[in-house]
CSV table of C-alpha atoms in Angstrom, one decimal:
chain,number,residue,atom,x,y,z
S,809,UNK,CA,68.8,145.9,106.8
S,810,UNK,CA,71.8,144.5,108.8
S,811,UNK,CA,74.9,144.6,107.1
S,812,UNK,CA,78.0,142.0,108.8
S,813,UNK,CA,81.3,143.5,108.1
S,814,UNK,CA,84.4,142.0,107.2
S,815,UNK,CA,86.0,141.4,110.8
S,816,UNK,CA,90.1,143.2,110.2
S,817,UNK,CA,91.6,140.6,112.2
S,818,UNK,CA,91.5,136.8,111.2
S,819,UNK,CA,89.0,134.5,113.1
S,820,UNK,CA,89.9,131.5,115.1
S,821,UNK,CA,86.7,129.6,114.6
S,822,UNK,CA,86.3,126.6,116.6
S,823,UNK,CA,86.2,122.6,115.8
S,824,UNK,CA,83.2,120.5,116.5
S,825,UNK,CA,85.2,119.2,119.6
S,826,UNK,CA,85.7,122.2,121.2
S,827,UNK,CA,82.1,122.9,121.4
S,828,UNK,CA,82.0,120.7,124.1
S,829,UNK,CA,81.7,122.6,127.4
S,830,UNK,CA,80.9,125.9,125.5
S,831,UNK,CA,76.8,127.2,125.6
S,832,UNK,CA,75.2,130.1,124.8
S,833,UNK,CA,71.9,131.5,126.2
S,834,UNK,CA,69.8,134.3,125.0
S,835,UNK,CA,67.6,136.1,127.1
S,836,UNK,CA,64.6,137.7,125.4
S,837,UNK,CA,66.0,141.6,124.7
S,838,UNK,CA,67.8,140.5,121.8
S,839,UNK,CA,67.6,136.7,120.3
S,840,UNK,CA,68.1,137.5,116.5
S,841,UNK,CA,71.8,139.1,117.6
S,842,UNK,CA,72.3,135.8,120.0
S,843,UNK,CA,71.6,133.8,117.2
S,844,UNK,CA,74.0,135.9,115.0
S,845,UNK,CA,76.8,134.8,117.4
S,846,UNK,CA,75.8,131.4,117.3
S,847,UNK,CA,75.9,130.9,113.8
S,848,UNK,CA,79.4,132.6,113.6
S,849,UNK,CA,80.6,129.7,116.5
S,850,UNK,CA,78.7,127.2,115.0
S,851,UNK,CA,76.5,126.3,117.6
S,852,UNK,CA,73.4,126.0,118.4
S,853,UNK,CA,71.2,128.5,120.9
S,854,UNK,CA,70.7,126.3,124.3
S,855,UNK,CA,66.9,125.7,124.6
S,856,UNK,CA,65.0,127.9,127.3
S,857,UNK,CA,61.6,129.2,129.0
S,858,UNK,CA,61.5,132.2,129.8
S,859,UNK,CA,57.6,133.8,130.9
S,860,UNK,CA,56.3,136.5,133.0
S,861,UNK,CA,53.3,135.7,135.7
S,862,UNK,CA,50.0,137.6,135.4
S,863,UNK,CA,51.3,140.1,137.9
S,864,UNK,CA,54.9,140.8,136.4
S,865,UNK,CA,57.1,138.4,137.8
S,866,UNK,CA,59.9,136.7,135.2
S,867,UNK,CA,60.8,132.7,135.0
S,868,UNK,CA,63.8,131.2,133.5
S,869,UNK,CA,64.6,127.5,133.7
S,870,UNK,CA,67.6,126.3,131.6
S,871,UNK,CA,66.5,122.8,129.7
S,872,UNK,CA,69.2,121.0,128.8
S,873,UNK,CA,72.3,119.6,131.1
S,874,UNK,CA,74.9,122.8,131.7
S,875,UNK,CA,76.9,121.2,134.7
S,876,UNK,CA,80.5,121.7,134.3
S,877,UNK,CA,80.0,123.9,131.0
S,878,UNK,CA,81.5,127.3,130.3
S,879,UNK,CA,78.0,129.4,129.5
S,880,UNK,CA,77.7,132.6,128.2
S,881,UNK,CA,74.0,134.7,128.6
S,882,UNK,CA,73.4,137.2,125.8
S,883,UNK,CA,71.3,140.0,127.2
S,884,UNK,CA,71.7,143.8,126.4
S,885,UNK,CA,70.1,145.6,129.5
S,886,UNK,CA,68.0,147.7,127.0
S,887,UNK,CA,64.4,148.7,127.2
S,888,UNK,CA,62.7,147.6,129.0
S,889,UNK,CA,65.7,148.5,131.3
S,890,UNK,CA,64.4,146.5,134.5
S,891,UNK,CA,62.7,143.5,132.9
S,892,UNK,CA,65.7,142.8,131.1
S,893,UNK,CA,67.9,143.2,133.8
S,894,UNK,CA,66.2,140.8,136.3
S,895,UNK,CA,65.5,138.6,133.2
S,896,UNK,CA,69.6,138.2,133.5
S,897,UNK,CA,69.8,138.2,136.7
S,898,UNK,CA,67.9,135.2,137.2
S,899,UNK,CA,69.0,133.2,134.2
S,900,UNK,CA,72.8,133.9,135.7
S,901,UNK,CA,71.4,132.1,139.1
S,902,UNK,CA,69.5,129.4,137.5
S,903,UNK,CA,72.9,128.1,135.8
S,904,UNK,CA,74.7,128.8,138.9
S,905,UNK,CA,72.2,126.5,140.5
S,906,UNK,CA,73.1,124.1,137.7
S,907,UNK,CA,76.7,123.6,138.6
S,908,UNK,CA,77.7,125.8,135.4
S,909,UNK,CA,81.5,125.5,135.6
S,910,UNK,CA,81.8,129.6,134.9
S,911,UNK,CA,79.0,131.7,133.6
S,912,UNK,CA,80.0,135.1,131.3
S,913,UNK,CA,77.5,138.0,131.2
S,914,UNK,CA,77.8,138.7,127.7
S,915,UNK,CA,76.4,142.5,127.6
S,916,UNK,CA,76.4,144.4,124.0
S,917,UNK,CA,74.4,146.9,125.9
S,918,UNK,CA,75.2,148.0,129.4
S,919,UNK,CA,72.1,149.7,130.4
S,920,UNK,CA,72.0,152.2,134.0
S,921,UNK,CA,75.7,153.4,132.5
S,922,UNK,CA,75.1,156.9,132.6
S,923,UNK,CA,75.3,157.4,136.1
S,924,UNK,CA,78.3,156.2,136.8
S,925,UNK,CA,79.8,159.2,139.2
S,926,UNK,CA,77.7,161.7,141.5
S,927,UNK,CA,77.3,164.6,140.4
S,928,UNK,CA,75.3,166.4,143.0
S,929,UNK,CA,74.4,165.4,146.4
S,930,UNK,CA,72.3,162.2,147.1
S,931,UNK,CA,72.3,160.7,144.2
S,932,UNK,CA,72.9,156.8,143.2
S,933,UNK,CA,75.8,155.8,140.6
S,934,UNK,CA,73.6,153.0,139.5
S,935,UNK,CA,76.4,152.0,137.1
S,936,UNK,CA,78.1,150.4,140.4
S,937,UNK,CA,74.8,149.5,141.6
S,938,UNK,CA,74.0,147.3,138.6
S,939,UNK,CA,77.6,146.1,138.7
S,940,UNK,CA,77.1,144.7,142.5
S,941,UNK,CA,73.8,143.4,141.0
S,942,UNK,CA,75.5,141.2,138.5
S,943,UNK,CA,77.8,139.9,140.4
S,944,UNK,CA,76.1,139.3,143.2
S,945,UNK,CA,74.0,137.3,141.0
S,946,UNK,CA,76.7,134.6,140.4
S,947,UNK,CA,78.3,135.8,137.4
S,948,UNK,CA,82.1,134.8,136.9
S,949,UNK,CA,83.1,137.5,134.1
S,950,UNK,CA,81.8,140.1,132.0
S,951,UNK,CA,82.2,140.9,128.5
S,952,UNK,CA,81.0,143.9,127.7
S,953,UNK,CA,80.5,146.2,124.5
S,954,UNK,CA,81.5,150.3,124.4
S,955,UNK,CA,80.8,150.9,128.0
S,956,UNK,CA,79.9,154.7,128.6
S,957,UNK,CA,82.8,155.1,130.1
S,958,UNK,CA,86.1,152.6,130.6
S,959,UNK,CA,85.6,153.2,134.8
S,960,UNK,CA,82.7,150.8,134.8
S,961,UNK,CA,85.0,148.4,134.6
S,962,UNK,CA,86.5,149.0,137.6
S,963,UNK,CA,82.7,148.8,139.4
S,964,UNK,CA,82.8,144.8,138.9
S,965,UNK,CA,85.0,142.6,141.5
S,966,UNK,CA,85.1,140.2,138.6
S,967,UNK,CA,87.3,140.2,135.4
S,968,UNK,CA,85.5,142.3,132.4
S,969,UNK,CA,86.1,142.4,128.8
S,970,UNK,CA,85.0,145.1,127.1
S,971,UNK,CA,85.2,145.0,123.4
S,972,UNK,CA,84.6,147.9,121.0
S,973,UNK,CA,82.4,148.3,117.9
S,974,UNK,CA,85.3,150.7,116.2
S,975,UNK,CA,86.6,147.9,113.8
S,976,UNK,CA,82.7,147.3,112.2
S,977,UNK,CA,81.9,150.9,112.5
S,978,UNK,CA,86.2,151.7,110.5
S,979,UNK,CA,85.7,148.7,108.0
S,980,UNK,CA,82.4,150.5,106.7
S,981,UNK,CA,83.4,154.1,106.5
S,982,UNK,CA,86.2,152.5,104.6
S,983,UNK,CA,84.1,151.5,102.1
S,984,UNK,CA,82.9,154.7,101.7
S,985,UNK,CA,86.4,156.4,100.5
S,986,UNK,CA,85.9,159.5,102.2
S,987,UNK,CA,88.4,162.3,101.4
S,988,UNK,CA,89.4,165.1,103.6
S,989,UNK,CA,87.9,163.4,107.1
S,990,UNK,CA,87.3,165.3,110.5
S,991,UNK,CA,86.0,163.2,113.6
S,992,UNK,CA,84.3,164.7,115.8
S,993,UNK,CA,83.7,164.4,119.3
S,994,UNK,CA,80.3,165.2,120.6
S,995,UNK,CA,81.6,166.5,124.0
S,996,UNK,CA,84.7,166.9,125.9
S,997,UNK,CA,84.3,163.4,127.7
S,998,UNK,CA,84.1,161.8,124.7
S,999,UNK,CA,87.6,163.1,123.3
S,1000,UNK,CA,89.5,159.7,124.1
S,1001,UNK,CA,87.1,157.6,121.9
S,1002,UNK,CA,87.2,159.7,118.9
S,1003,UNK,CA,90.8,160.2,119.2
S,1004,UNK,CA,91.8,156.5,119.0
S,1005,UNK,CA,88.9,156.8,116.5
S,1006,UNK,CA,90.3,158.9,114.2
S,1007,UNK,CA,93.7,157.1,114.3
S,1008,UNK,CA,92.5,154.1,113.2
S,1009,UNK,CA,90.8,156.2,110.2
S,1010,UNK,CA,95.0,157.4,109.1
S,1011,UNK,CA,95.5,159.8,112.4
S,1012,UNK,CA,92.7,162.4,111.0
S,1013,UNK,CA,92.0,165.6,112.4
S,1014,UNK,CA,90.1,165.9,115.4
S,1015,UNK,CA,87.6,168.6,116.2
S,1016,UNK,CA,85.4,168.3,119.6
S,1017,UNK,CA,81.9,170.2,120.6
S,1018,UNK,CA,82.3,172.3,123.3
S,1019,UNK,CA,78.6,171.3,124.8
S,1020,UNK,CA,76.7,172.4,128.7
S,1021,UNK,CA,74.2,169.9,129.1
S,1022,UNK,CA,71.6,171.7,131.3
S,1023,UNK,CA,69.5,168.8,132.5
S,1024,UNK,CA,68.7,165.4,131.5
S,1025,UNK,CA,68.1,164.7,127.3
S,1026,UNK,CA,68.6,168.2,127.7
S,1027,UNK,CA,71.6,169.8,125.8
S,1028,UNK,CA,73.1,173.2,124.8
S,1029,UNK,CA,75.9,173.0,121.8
S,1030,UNK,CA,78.1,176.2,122.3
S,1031,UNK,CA,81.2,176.0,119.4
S,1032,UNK,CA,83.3,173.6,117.9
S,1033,UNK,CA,86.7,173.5,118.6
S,1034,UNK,CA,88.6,172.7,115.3
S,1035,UNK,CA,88.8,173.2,111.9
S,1036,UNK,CA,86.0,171.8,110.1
S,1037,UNK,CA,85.2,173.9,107.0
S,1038,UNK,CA,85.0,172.2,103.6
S,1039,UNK,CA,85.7,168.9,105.3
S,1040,UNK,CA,83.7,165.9,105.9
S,1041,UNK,CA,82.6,165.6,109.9
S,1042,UNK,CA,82.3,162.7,111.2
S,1043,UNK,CA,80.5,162.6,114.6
S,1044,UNK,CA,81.9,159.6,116.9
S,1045,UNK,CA,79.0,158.4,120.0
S,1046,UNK,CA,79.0,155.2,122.0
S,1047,UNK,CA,75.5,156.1,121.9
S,1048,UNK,CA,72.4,157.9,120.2
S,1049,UNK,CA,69.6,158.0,122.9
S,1050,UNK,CA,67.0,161.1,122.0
S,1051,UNK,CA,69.6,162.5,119.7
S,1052,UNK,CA,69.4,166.1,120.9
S,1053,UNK,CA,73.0,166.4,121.5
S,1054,UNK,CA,74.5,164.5,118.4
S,1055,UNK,CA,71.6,166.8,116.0
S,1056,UNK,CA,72.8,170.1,117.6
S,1057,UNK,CA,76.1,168.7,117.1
S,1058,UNK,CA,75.3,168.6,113.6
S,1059,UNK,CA,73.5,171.2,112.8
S,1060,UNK,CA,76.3,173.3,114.1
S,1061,UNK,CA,78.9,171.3,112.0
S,1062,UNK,CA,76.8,172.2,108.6
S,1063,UNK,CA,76.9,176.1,110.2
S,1064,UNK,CA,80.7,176.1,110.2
S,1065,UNK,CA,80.6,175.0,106.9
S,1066,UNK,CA,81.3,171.0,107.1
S,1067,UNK,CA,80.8,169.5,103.4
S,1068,UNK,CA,78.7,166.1,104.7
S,1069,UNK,CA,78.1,164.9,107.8
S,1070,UNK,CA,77.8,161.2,109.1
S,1071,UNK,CA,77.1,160.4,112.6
S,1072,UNK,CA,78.5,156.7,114.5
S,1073,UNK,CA,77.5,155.5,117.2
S,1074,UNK,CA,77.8,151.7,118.8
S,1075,UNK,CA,74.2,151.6,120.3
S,1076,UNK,CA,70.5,153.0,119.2
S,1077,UNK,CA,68.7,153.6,121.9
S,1078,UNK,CA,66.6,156.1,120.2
S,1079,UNK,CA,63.9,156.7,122.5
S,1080,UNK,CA,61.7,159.5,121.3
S,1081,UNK,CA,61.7,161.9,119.4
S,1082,UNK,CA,65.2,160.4,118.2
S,1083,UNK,CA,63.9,159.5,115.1
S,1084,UNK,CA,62.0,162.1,114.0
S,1085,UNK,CA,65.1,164.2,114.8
S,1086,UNK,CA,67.7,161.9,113.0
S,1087,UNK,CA,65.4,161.9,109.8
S,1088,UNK,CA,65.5,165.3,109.2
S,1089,UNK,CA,68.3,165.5,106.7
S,1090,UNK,CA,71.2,166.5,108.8
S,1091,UNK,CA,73.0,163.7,108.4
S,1092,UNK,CA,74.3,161.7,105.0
S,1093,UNK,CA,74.2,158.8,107.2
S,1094,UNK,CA,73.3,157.6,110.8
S,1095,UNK,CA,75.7,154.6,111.6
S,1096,UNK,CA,74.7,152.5,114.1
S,1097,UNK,CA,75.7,148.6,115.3
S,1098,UNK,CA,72.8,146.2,116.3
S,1099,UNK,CA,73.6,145.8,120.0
S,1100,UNK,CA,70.3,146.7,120.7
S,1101,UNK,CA,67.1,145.7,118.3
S,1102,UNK,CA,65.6,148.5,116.2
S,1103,UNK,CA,62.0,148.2,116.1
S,1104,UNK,CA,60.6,149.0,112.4
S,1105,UNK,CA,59.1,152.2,113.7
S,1106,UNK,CA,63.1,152.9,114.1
S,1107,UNK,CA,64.3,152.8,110.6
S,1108,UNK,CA,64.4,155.6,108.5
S,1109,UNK,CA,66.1,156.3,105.1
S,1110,UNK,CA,69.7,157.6,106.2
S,1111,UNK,CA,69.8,154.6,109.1
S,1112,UNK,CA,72.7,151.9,108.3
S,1113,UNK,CA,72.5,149.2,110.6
S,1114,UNK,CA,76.2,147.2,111.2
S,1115,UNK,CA,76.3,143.8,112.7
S,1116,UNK,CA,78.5,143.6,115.7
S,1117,UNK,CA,78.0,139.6,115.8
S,1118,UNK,CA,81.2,138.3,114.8
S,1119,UNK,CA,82.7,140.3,116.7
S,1120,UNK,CA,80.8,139.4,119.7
S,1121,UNK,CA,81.9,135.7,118.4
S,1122,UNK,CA,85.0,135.9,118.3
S,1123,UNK,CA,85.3,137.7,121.3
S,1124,UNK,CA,83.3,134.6,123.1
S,1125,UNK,CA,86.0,132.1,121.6
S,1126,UNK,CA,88.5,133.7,122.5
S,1127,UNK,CA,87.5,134.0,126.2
S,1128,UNK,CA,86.6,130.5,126.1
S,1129,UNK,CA,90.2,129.5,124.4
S,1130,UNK,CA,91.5,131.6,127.2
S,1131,UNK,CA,93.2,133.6,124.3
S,1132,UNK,CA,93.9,137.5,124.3
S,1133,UNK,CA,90.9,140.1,123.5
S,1134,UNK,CA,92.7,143.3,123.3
S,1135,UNK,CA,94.6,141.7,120.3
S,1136,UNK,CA,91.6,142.3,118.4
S,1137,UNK,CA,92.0,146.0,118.1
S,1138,UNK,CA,95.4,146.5,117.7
């Protein structure tokens, strides 16, 4: 079940006359979430056809009037990576081609992320490749959820707005009055986001996994730099893909003698054997946002699904009042 949490910050919900020049699309990854943000604005999902030929192609035609409009695509990049992708690639040139007055790649999921430096020799940083991509495309701006890493923003030649799930993800573990709290940090690169995550939660402790990933999905936990005994550990992600590294991480917590563990993370990728790996009682909880659809083969008892829709809504207004973003996590 998807819970919607209260958004800390109040909305600025728009009138029936500012709906005007303002239209949202969804491509096929993740319609129930574009229909989410809809609801929040108040508006309606623009009508479109979207198929796929006999030997793979896509096909997008818009069908209503978008000339002069301020449209915004929904489409996480998430599997299928590459027909979701092109899917928004092609629906950003069909309103292009329709005179759109500025078209927003609205991305809760930012697929191809992970490569986003080289790290040995003649290698692609597809993170800049998909970037180029997009733009190239026709897009105007971005607005993008928990990027892998903040640089990516840097990889677009167009303005970007990333947004982050931390106030959904907060207002919920608020709700669970949780007493002597440690974040966690999965990994030295992510120590910036679960430091300005455990400030938000009254400047907790921070401890952080020192980890040597050895290949691809393929990780080694070493030790865990903090304190975390007696304490309840809670493990900060932008993402859970197989859930090797965030389990160790764990598991290793509940050796040093962590009380409860919960593990949060903005998007679920979960591609196998993440679930059988997440059910197996290491966790209280797994908190995750619904950027990207959970298939029912997905759920299992310690999941907790948060909706990140109003925040993607509010986000969208205030892009389209040309109002400030980063006032929203302040």
């Amino acid at each position: 079940m998807i819970r919607s949490a209260t958004l800390p910050f109040p909305p600025t919900l728009p009138s029936v006359a500012d709906h005007q020049r303002l239209r949202l699309f969804a491509g096929s990854a993740h319609v129930p979430l574009a229909e989410e943000v809809c609801r929040y604005l108040g508006l309606d999902l623009g009508p479109m056809v979207r198929k796929q030929f006999a030997d793979g192609e896509l096909y997008v035609q818009i069908q209503e009037s978008i000339r002069g409009c301020d449209v915004y695509l929904i489409q996480p990049t998430c599997y299928p990576v590459n027909d979701h992708l092109m899917e928004l690639m092609l629906m950003i040139d069909a309103c292009r081609r329709a005179s759109a007055r500025q078209i927003t790649a609205v991305l809760p999921y930012y697929g191809y992320a992970r490569a986003d430096r080289k790290t040995a020799g003649r290698e692609s940083i597809t993170a800049k490749l998909v970037a180029n991509l997009i733009t190239k495309s026709g897009a105007d701006r971005v607005l993008a959820m928990d990027l892998h890493s903040a640089q990516i923003q840097g990889y677009f030649d167009i303005p970007v707005d990333h947004v982050y799930a931390s106030p959904v993800l907060l207002d919920y573990l608020r709700t669970k009055d949780l007493s002597d709290l440690v974040v966690v940090s999965p990994d030295v690169g992510g120590v910036a986001r679960a430091r300005a995550f455990a400030k938000k939660l009254d400047d907790a402790p921070l401890a952080i996994i020192d980890k040597r990933r050895q290949a691809h999905n393929v990780a080694e936990v070493l030790n865990i730099i903090g304190d975390v005994k007696g304490k309840t550990a809670v493990l900060v992600d932008d993402m859970i893909d197989t859930a090797g590294t965030i389990c160790e991480g764990g598991r290793l917590l509940r050796q040093e003698g962590a009380s409860r563990v919960y593990a949060c993370a903005t998007h679920a990728v979960f591609s196998p054997p993440a679930v059988e790996r997440l059910s197996q009682g290491v966790f209280e909880e797994v908190i995750v946002t619904n950027t990207i659809p959970i298939a029912p083969e997905g759920q299992f008892e310690q999941l907790v699904v948060l909706s990140a829709a109003n925040l993607i809504g509010e986000a969208i207004w205030r892009i389209h009042e040309e109002s400030s973003v980063s006032i929203m996590f302040r």
